[in-house]
């Protein structure tokens, strides 16, 4: 099992005990009502995790957007991590990545019909969204599982297959941001980034080890990759094939392991290089100079592949060489549900909104599954 290979800093365990006391006290304040969790009349779906590092929140929020956008008026509310703006900001055609943060910016440009806003204080953000558009049917909270001042109608907890929470420990010894008991708040648990070749026995072992309550639903998802999208389409030289290509994988994400594994398998016949930075890394001039130099040193034919999230930040970076700009591509990612459980997940989400929204099409008739539309072409100018 993947959990057998999780790195734990055992010598930091005493500090984890102290950290756990603090987090446990905070949770106790909410559970006893001393700190208040506010419920709203509008359907609220929260997507988040209890670990440090990426669990695939953005691809799962985008899945919900595709499922709902043709059936209801949808808004996405995020904290806007590492944005330069303050307070509540709702995206429009002129809003920049610095105003929103890389992930909300990515979502707004892929799904322009959906309202995207950022606010560190989620209660305030929900209030502002419903004031701006009283006809909203549902708000999806991005990265809000631990933001307990909001009581969502559906709480979705994401767990990275490569670092299962059942084998992890609290910070700083491990990467858990709160005790494992926190998973009890989830209505839905999704084990993300699963290998496509996962065996039936492994599903059963993980299901038993997760030890969920009967009311909690467990799903497994895997990553699928869409055709490459040029980040600077006006300058792009174009790719006909990746065969015999020299490819530089450039990432600034928390958990690139599955992406690296999948791409190395996909790029058969290609020479593969890797250049990784921390999650949400802001590419400074020194970083761009290194990327320029690394790419220049690679033999031709060559290209750079990065994530959509990194593309938003790279597009605003200064000093990028013409050669890099002409050969820089983002690889869109979509999640798919394993074990043929997509319909079960969709029905659960649609039923919740149908029962709790007064305005949407779903309130008048049972919704149908959203069509599997083609991914939008993203142009970062």
Coordinates of C-alpha atoms in Angstrom, one line a residue:
X1 CA 0.0 0.0 0.0
X2 CA 1.1 3.6 -0.6
X3 CA 0.7 4.4 3.1
X4 CA 3.7 2.2 3.8
X5 CA 6.0 4.7 2.1
X6 CA 4.7 7.9 3.7
X7 CA 7.6 9.8 5.3
X8 CA 7.0 10.6 8.9
X9 CA 9.4 12.7 11.0
X10 CA 9.1 10.6 14.1
X11 CA 11.4 12.9 16.1
X12 CA 8.9 15.7 15.8
X13 CA 6.1 13.7 17.3
X14 CA 6.1 15.5 20.6
X15 CA 5.5 18.8 18.7
X16 CA 2.6 17.1 16.9
X17 CA 1.0 16.3 20.2
X18 CA 1.1 20.0 21.1
X19 CA -0.2 21.0 17.7
X20 CA -3.0 18.4 18.1
X21 CA -4.0 19.9 21.5
X22 CA -4.4 23.3 19.8
X23 CA -6.4 22.1 16.8
X24 CA -8.5 19.8 19.0
X25 CA -9.4 22.7 21.3
X26 CA -10.5 24.8 18.3
X27 CA -12.7 21.9 17.0
X28 CA -14.2 21.5 20.5
X29 CA -15.2 25.2 20.5
X30 CA -17.1 24.6 17.3
X31 CA -18.6 21.3 18.4
X32 CA -19.9 22.8 21.7
X33 CA -21.3 25.9 20.0
X34 CA -18.9 28.4 21.6
X35 CA -17.7 29.2 18.1
X36 CA -20.6 29.3 15.7
X37 CA -20.9 27.6 12.3
X38 CA -23.4 29.4 10.1
X39 CA -25.8 27.6 7.8
X40 CA -27.3 29.3 4.7
X41 CA -30.5 28.9 2.9
X42 CA -28.7 28.5 -0.4
X43 CA -27.1 25.1 -1.1
X44 CA -23.4 25.1 -0.2
X45 CA -20.9 22.5 -1.3
X46 CA -17.5 22.5 0.3
X47 CA -14.5 20.8 -1.2
X48 CA -11.3 20.5 0.8
X49 CA -8.8 18.4 2.7
X50 CA -7.2 18.0 6.1
X51 CA -3.6 17.7 4.9
X52 CA -0.8 20.1 3.7
X53 CA -0.3 19.6 0.0
X54 CA -2.3 19.1 -3.1
X55 CA -5.1 16.6 -3.2
X56 CA -6.7 17.7 -6.5
X57 CA -9.1 20.3 -5.2
X58 CA -9.2 22.4 -8.4
X59 CA -10.0 19.5 -10.8
X60 CA -12.8 18.3 -8.5
X61 CA -14.3 21.8 -8.2
X62 CA -14.1 22.0 -12.0
X63 CA -15.9 18.7 -12.2
X64 CA -18.7 20.2 -10.1
X65 CA -18.8 23.2 -12.4
X66 CA -19.3 21.1 -15.5
X67 CA -21.9 19.0 -13.8
X68 CA -24.0 22.0 -12.6
X69 CA -23.4 25.0 -14.9
X70 CA -26.1 24.0 -17.4
X71 CA -28.7 23.2 -14.7
X72 CA -28.2 26.0 -12.1
X73 CA -26.7 29.4 -11.4
X74 CA -23.3 28.5 -9.9
X75 CA -20.7 30.5 -8.0
X76 CA -17.3 29.4 -6.8
X77 CA -15.9 31.0 -3.7
X78 CA -12.2 30.6 -2.9
X79 CA -9.8 32.1 -0.4
X80 CA -7.6 33.2 -3.3
X81 CA -4.3 31.9 -1.9
X82 CA -1.3 34.2 -2.5
X83 CA -3.4 36.8 -4.3
X84 CA -2.3 40.5 -4.0
X85 CA -5.8 41.9 -3.5
X86 CA -7.6 42.2 -0.2
X87 CA -11.2 41.4 0.9
X88 CA -14.0 40.3 -1.4
X89 CA -13.2 40.3 -5.1
X90 CA -15.6 39.0 -7.8
X91 CA -14.0 38.2 -11.2
X92 CA -14.8 40.0 -14.4
X93 CA -13.2 40.2 -17.8
X94 CA -10.5 42.6 -16.5
X95 CA -9.6 40.8 -13.3
X96 CA -6.0 39.5 -13.2
X97 CA -4.4 36.5 -11.7
X98 CA -2.8 38.7 -9.0
X99 CA -6.3 39.8 -8.0
X100 CA -7.7 36.3 -7.7
X101 CA -4.9 33.8 -7.2
X102 CA -3.9 31.2 -9.8
X103 CA -6.6 28.6 -9.2
X104 CA -9.7 30.9 -9.2
X105 CA -8.2 32.7 -12.3
X106 CA -7.9 29.4 -14.0
X107 CA -11.5 28.4 -13.3
X108 CA -12.9 31.8 -14.4
X109 CA -11.1 31.6 -17.7
X110 CA -12.2 28.0 -18.4
X111 CA -15.8 28.6 -17.3
X112 CA -16.6 32.2 -17.9
X113 CA -20.4 31.7 -17.3
X114 CA -19.7 30.8 -13.7
X115 CA -19.3 33.5 -11.0
X116 CA -15.9 33.2 -9.4
X117 CA -15.1 35.2 -6.3
X118 CA -12.4 35.2 -3.6
X119 CA -12.7 36.2 0.1
X120 CA -10.7 34.9 3.1
X121 CA -13.8 35.3 5.2
X122 CA -16.1 32.8 3.6
X123 CA -19.2 33.9 5.5
X124 CA -18.7 37.4 4.3
X125 CA -18.0 36.1 0.8
X126 CA -21.3 34.1 0.7
X127 CA -23.2 37.1 1.9
X128 CA -21.7 39.3 -0.8
X129 CA -22.4 36.7 -3.5
X130 CA -26.0 36.3 -2.6
X131 CA -26.4 40.1 -2.4
X132 CA -24.9 40.5 -5.9
X133 CA -27.0 37.7 -7.4
X134 CA -30.1 36.7 -5.4
X135 CA -30.9 34.1 -8.1
X136 CA -27.8 32.0 -7.3
X137 CA -28.7 28.3 -6.9
X138 CA -25.5 26.9 -5.4
X139 CA -22.1 28.1 -4.1
X140 CA -19.1 25.8 -4.3
X141 CA -16.5 26.5 -1.6
X142 CA -13.0 25.8 -2.8
X143 CA -10.6 24.6 0.0
X144 CA -12.9 25.1 2.9
X145 CA -13.2 21.8 4.7
X146 CA -11.4 23.3 7.8
X147 CA -13.2 26.7 7.5
X148 CA -15.8 25.8 10.1
X149 CA -17.5 29.2 10.3
X150 CA -19.6 28.0 7.4
X151 CA -21.8 24.9 7.7
X152 CA -22.1 23.5 4.2
X153 CA -24.9 21.3 3.1
X154 CA -22.5 18.9 1.5
X155 CA -18.9 18.5 2.9
X156 CA -16.5 16.8 0.5
X157 CA -13.1 15.6 1.8
X158 CA -10.4 14.8 -0.7
X159 CA -7.7 12.3 0.3
X160 CA -4.5 11.8 -1.9
X161 CA -4.0 8.1 -2.7
X162 CA -0.3 8.7 -2.4
X163 CA -0.6 10.0 1.2
X164 CA -3.6 8.4 2.7
X165 CA -4.6 10.2 5.9
X166 CA -5.1 6.9 7.7
X167 CA -1.3 6.4 7.6
X168 CA -0.3 10.0 8.3
X169 CA 0.4 12.0 11.4
X170 CA -0.2 15.6 12.6
X171 CA 2.1 18.4 11.7
X172 CA 5.0 18.8 12.0
X173 CA 5.8 15.1 12.1
X174 CA 3.4 14.4 9.2
X175 CA 1.1 16.5 7.0
X176 CA -2.2 16.3 8.8
X177 CA -3.6 19.7 9.7
X178 CA -6.0 18.2 12.2
X179 CA -6.6 14.8 13.8
X180 CA -7.9 12.0 11.7
X181 CA -11.2 12.3 13.5
X182 CA -11.8 15.4 11.4
X183 CA -12.8 13.1 8.5
X184 CA -16.0 12.4 10.5
X185 CA -17.4 15.8 9.3
X186 CA -17.4 14.7 5.7
X187 CA -20.5 13.7 3.9
X188 CA -18.4 12.5 0.9
X189 CA -14.8 11.2 1.0
X190 CA -13.0 11.0 -2.4
X191 CA -9.6 9.2 -2.7
X192 CA -7.9 11.1 -5.5
X193 CA -5.1 10.6 -7.9
X194 CA -5.6 6.8 -7.9
X195 CA -3.5 4.8 -10.4
X196 CA -5.8 3.5 -13.2
X197 CA -4.5 0.0 -12.7
X198 CA -5.7 -0.2 -9.1
X199 CA -6.8 -3.7 -8.3
X200 CA -10.1 -4.7 -6.7
X201 CA -8.4 -5.9 -3.6
X202 CA -6.8 -2.5 -3.1
X203 CA -10.2 -0.8 -3.3
X204 CA -11.5 -3.1 -0.6
X205 CA -8.4 -2.6 1.6
X206 CA -8.6 1.2 1.4
X207 CA -12.4 1.2 2.0
X208 CA -12.0 -0.9 5.2
X209 CA -9.0 1.1 6.4
X210 CA -10.8 4.5 6.0
X211 CA -13.3 3.2 8.6
X212 CA -16.1 5.6 7.5
X213 CA -19.6 5.9 9.1
X214 CA -22.5 4.3 7.2
X215 CA -23.8 7.8 6.3
X216 CA -20.5 8.7 4.6
X217 CA -20.1 8.0 0.9
X218 CA -16.7 6.9 -0.5
X219 CA -15.5 7.4 -4.0
X220 CA -12.3 6.9 -5.9
X221 CA -11.1 9.2 -8.8
X222 CA -8.2 9.2 -11.2
X223 CA -6.6 11.8 -13.4
X224 CA -7.2 12.1 -17.2
X225 CA -5.2 14.4 -19.5
X226 CA -6.6 16.5 -22.3
X227 CA -4.7 17.7 -25.4
X228 CA -1.9 20.2 -24.8
X229 CA -2.9 23.9 -24.9
X230 CA -0.3 26.6 -25.9
X231 CA 0.1 29.3 -23.3
X232 CA 1.0 31.9 -25.9
X233 CA -1.0 30.7 -28.9
X234 CA -0.1 33.7 -31.1
X235 CA 3.6 32.7 -30.8
X236 CA 3.3 29.0 -30.7
X237 CA 5.1 26.9 -33.3
X238 CA 2.8 24.0 -32.9
X239 CA 3.3 20.3 -32.1
X240 CA 2.4 17.4 -34.4
X241 CA 3.8 14.7 -32.1
X242 CA 5.7 14.1 -28.9
X243 CA 7.5 11.1 -30.4
X244 CA 11.3 11.6 -30.1
X245 CA 10.7 14.9 -28.4
X246 CA 12.8 16.3 -25.5
X247 CA 10.2 17.4 -22.9
X248 CA 10.8 19.5 -19.9
X249 CA 8.0 19.1 -17.2
X250 CA 7.8 22.3 -15.3
X251 CA 5.7 22.3 -12.1
X252 CA 4.9 24.4 -9.1
X253 CA 2.4 22.2 -7.4
X254 CA 2.3 20.5 -4.0
X255 CA 2.1 16.9 -5.1
X256 CA 3.4 16.3 -8.7
X257 CA 4.1 12.6 -8.2
X258 CA 1.1 11.2 -10.1
X259 CA 1.5 13.7 -12.9
X260 CA 5.2 12.9 -13.3
X261 CA 4.4 9.1 -13.3
X262 CA 1.6 9.5 -15.8
X263 CA 3.6 11.7 -18.2
X264 CA 6.7 9.6 -18.1
X265 CA 4.5 6.6 -19.2
X266 CA 2.7 8.7 -21.8
X267 CA 5.9 10.2 -23.3
X268 CA 7.2 6.9 -24.6
X269 CA 10.0 7.5 -27.1
X270 CA 10.5 11.0 -25.6
X271 CA 13.4 12.2 -23.4
X272 CA 12.0 13.4 -20.2
X273 CA 13.3 16.2 -17.9
X274 CA 11.9 17.5 -14.7
X275 CA 12.0 21.0 -13.1
X276 CA 9.9 21.4 -10.0
X277 CA 9.1 24.3 -7.6
X278 CA 7.0 24.6 -4.5
X279 CA 3.2 24.9 -4.6
X280 CA 1.8 28.2 -5.9
X281 CA 5.4 29.3 -6.6
X282 CA 5.7 32.9 -8.0
X283 CA 8.2 32.7 -10.8
X284 CA 10.8 35.5 -10.3
X285 CA 13.3 36.7 -12.8
X286 CA 15.9 34.3 -11.4
X287 CA 13.5 31.3 -12.0
X288 CA 12.8 32.4 -15.5
X289 CA 16.5 32.8 -16.3
X290 CA 17.0 29.2 -15.1
X291 CA 14.1 28.0 -17.2
X292 CA 15.4 29.8 -20.3
X293 CA 18.9 28.3 -19.7
X294 CA 17.6 24.7 -19.1
X295 CA 15.5 24.9 -22.2
X296 CA 18.2 26.3 -24.3
X297 CA 20.6 23.5 -23.3
X298 CA 18.1 20.8 -24.3
X299 CA 18.5 19.3 -27.8
X300 CA 15.8 19.7 -30.4
X301 CA 13.0 18.9 -31.0
X302 CA 11.8 20.1 -27.6
X303 CA 9.0 21.6 -25.6
X304 CA 7.9 22.5 -22.1
X305 CA 4.8 21.0 -20.5
X306 CA 3.3 22.6 -17.3
X307 CA 0.1 22.6 -15.4
X308 CA -2.8 24.9 -16.0
X309 CA -2.3 26.4 -12.5
X310 CA 1.4 27.1 -13.3
X311 CA 0.4 28.5 -16.7
X312 CA -1.5 31.4 -15.0
X313 CA 1.6 32.4 -13.1
X314 CA 4.1 31.8 -16.0
X315 CA 2.0 33.9 -18.4
X316 CA 2.7 37.0 -16.2
X317 CA 6.4 36.3 -15.6
X318 CA 8.9 38.7 -17.1
X319 CA 12.0 37.8 -19.1
X320 CA 10.9 34.6 -20.8
X321 CA 12.8 33.9 -24.0
X322 CA 11.0 33.7 -27.3
X323 CA 12.1 30.1 -27.7
X324 CA 10.4 29.2 -24.4
X325 CA 7.2 31.2 -25.2
X326 CA 6.9 29.5 -28.6
X327 CA 7.2 26.0 -27.0
X328 CA 5.3 26.3 -23.7
X329 CA 2.2 24.2 -23.2
X330 CA -0.3 23.5 -20.4
X331 CA -1.8 20.1 -20.0
X332 CA -5.5 20.3 -18.8
X333 CA -6.5 17.7 -16.2
X334 CA -9.9 16.2 -15.6
X335 CA -10.9 13.7 -13.0
X336 CA -13.0 10.6 -13.6
X337 CA -14.7 8.4 -11.1
X338 CA -13.6 4.8 -10.8
X339 CA -15.7 1.6 -10.3
X340 CA -18.5 3.2 -12.5
X341 CA -19.5 5.4 -9.6
X342 CA -19.8 8.7 -11.5
X343 CA -23.6 8.5 -11.8
X344 CA -24.0 7.8 -8.0
X345 CA -21.9 10.9 -7.2
X346 CA -23.7 13.0 -9.7
X347 CA -27.1 11.9 -8.5
X348 CA -26.2 12.7 -4.9
X349 CA -25.1 16.2 -5.7
X350 CA -28.0 17.0 -8.0
X351 CA -30.5 15.6 -5.6
X352 CA -29.1 17.8 -2.8
X353 CA -29.5 20.9 -4.9
X354 CA -32.9 19.9 -6.2
X355 CA -34.2 19.6 -2.6
X356 CA -32.6 22.8 -1.4
X357 CA -32.7 25.4 -4.2
X358 CA -35.8 27.4 -5.1
X359 CA -34.6 28.9 -8.3
X360 CA -32.8 26.4 -10.4
X361 CA -34.1 24.1 -13.2
X362 CA -33.4 21.3 -10.7
X363 CA -36.1 22.7 -8.4
X364 CA -38.7 22.2 -11.2
X365 CA -37.6 18.9 -12.6
X366 CA -35.1 16.2 -12.0
X367 CA -31.8 17.2 -13.6
X368 CA -30.0 15.2 -16.2
X369 CA -26.3 14.6 -16.2
X370 CA -24.3 17.4 -17.8
X371 CA -22.9 16.6 -21.2
X372 CA -19.2 15.8 -21.4
X373 CA -18.3 19.0 -23.1
X374 CA -15.0 19.6 -24.8
X375 CA -12.4 21.4 -22.6
X376 CA -12.1 25.1 -23.2
X377 CA -9.0 26.4 -24.9
X378 CA -7.3 28.8 -22.5
X379 CA -5.4 31.8 -23.7
X380 CA -3.3 33.6 -21.2
X381 CA -2.4 37.0 -22.6

